[in-house]
């Protein structure tokens, strides 16, 4: 079965950097669209960045453009999110998600994705 395991979260001061990773298993990683989402307490889950199967299409939320970089390594079944210039408003639980493309609603729409990891917490202090 599909398994997604996030790592790399933690606490950092504003302006700092973190690198999140998502290890995928149980399916053909290179055939799935992948995305990073986040959810802060009391807020809806929002799409942060997404990437198509071979990395030729990459989409970012406006709030993270120029600061975050999504990448994937299909040989290692790994999805990454490099986060620079972090802000307190980036504080949230970050989730890795996988999509087959069936029922596709868009790269940053949570309902496009059928598989989710457990999340990793990112806390940015001012």
Short mmCIF file of C-alpha atoms in Angstrom, two decimals:
data_model
loop_
_atom_site.label_atom_id
_atom_site.label_comp_id
_atom_site.label_asym_id
_atom_site.label_seq_id
_atom_site.Cartn_x
_atom_site.Cartn_y
_atom_site.Cartn_z
CA UNK A 1 0.00 0.00 0.00
CA UNK A 2 1.02 3.62 -0.46
CA UNK A 3 3.10 4.92 2.40
CA UNK A 4 4.39 8.47 2.77
CA UNK A 5 6.69 9.42 5.64
CA UNK A 6 7.71 13.02 6.21
CA UNK A 7 10.82 14.16 8.05
CA UNK A 8 12.88 17.29 8.61
CA UNK A 9 10.48 19.46 10.55
CA UNK A 10 11.54 21.38 13.63
CA UNK A 11 11.80 24.75 15.28
CA UNK A 12 13.69 27.63 13.71
CA UNK A 13 13.91 31.38 14.07
CA UNK A 14 12.49 33.71 11.46
CA UNK A 15 14.81 33.98 8.49
CA UNK A 16 16.09 30.45 8.95
CA UNK A 17 15.83 27.40 6.73
CA UNK A 18 14.54 23.86 6.92
CA UNK A 19 14.48 21.00 4.43
CA UNK A 20 11.57 18.60 4.51
CA UNK A 21 11.70 15.17 2.95
CA UNK A 22 9.03 12.63 2.13
CA UNK A 23 9.96 8.99 1.66
CA UNK A 24 7.46 7.16 -0.54
CA UNK A 25 6.93 3.42 -0.81
CA UNK A 26 4.36 0.88 -1.93
CA UNK A 27 3.69 2.33 -5.38
CA UNK A 28 5.38 3.56 -8.55
CA UNK A 29 6.56 6.92 -7.27
CA UNK A 30 7.45 8.26 -10.72
CA UNK A 31 3.86 7.85 -11.92
CA UNK A 32 2.28 10.06 -9.28
CA UNK A 33 1.89 13.80 -8.91
CA UNK A 34 3.26 14.97 -5.56
CA UNK A 35 2.52 17.91 -3.34
CA UNK A 36 3.29 19.59 -0.04
CA UNK A 37 0.44 20.97 2.03
CA UNK A 38 0.28 22.64 5.41
CA UNK A 39 -2.29 23.20 8.08
CA UNK A 40 -2.07 25.64 10.96
CA UNK A 41 -4.32 25.33 14.02
CA UNK A 42 -7.81 26.58 13.26
CA UNK A 43 -7.09 26.96 9.56
CA UNK A 44 -7.86 24.91 6.48
CA UNK A 45 -5.23 22.77 4.83
CA UNK A 46 -3.53 24.73 2.07
CA UNK A 47 -1.39 23.73 -0.86
CA UNK A 48 2.19 24.96 -0.63
CA UNK A 49 3.93 23.43 -3.65
CA UNK A 50 3.33 20.65 -6.13
CA UNK A 51 5.23 18.87 -8.87
CA UNK A 52 4.24 16.62 -11.74
CA UNK A 53 5.61 13.16 -12.40
CA UNK A 54 8.93 14.17 -13.96
CA UNK A 55 9.39 17.61 -12.46
CA UNK A 56 8.57 19.51 -15.64
CA UNK A 57 5.65 21.32 -13.99
CA UNK A 58 6.08 22.98 -10.60
CA UNK A 59 3.47 25.11 -8.88
CA UNK A 60 3.86 27.26 -5.76
CA UNK A 61 1.43 29.11 -3.58
CA UNK A 62 1.94 32.85 -3.82
CA UNK A 63 2.82 32.98 -0.13
CA UNK A 64 5.94 30.85 -0.61
CA UNK A 65 7.14 31.80 -4.10
CA UNK A 66 10.81 32.70 -4.11
CA UNK A 67 11.37 31.14 -0.68
CA UNK A 68 10.43 27.46 -1.06
CA UNK A 69 11.69 24.96 -3.61
CA UNK A 70 10.05 21.61 -4.28
CA UNK A 71 11.95 18.77 -5.92
CA UNK A 72 11.67 15.05 -6.43
CA UNK A 73 14.13 12.23 -6.95
CA UNK A 74 12.34 9.43 -8.78
CA UNK A 75 15.34 7.13 -8.42
CA UNK A 76 15.18 7.43 -4.64
CA UNK A 77 11.37 7.73 -4.29
CA UNK A 78 11.81 10.98 -2.41
CA UNK A 79 10.06 14.32 -2.42
CA UNK A 80 11.76 17.37 -0.90
CA UNK A 81 10.83 20.87 0.14
CA UNK A 82 13.62 23.37 0.76
CA UNK A 83 12.26 26.23 2.84
CA UNK A 84 14.31 29.42 3.14
CA UNK A 85 13.60 32.82 4.68
CA UNK A 86 11.03 31.26 6.96
CA UNK A 87 8.42 33.46 8.57
CA UNK A 88 6.29 32.93 11.69
CA UNK A 89 3.25 32.55 9.42
CA UNK A 90 4.88 29.45 7.91
CA UNK A 91 4.28 27.67 11.22
CA UNK A 92 2.10 24.63 10.55
CA UNK A 93 1.98 20.89 10.21
CA UNK A 94 3.37 20.02 6.79
CA UNK A 95 2.04 17.06 4.84
CA UNK A 96 3.30 15.17 1.83
CA UNK A 97 0.61 13.98 -0.61
CA UNK A 98 0.43 11.79 -3.70
CA UNK A 99 -2.06 11.80 -6.56
CA UNK A 100 -2.70 9.52 -9.51
CA UNK A 101 -4.34 12.29 -11.52
CA UNK A 102 -7.79 10.72 -11.43
CA UNK A 103 -10.36 13.26 -10.32
CA UNK A 104 -7.81 16.00 -10.77
CA UNK A 105 -8.89 19.41 -9.47
CA UNK A 106 -5.57 21.20 -9.64
CA UNK A 107 -2.06 21.00 -8.28
CA UNK A 108 -2.70 22.83 -5.01
CA UNK A 109 -6.15 21.42 -4.31
CA UNK A 110 -6.08 18.94 -1.45
CA UNK A 111 -8.96 16.96 -2.97
CA UNK A 112 -6.76 16.12 -5.95
CA UNK A 113 -4.63 13.92 -3.70
CA UNK A 114 -5.67 10.53 -2.44
CA UNK A 115 -2.68 9.63 -0.30
CA UNK A 116 -1.25 11.51 2.66
CA UNK A 117 1.57 11.24 5.14
CA UNK A 118 1.24 11.80 8.87
CA UNK A 119 2.86 15.22 8.77
CA UNK A 120 5.88 16.95 10.27
CA UNK A 121 5.66 20.05 12.44
CA UNK A 122 7.39 23.28 11.44
CA UNK A 123 7.54 26.08 13.99
CA UNK A 124 9.03 29.48 13.17
CA UNK A 125 9.58 31.92 15.99
CA UNK A 126 9.96 35.66 15.60
#
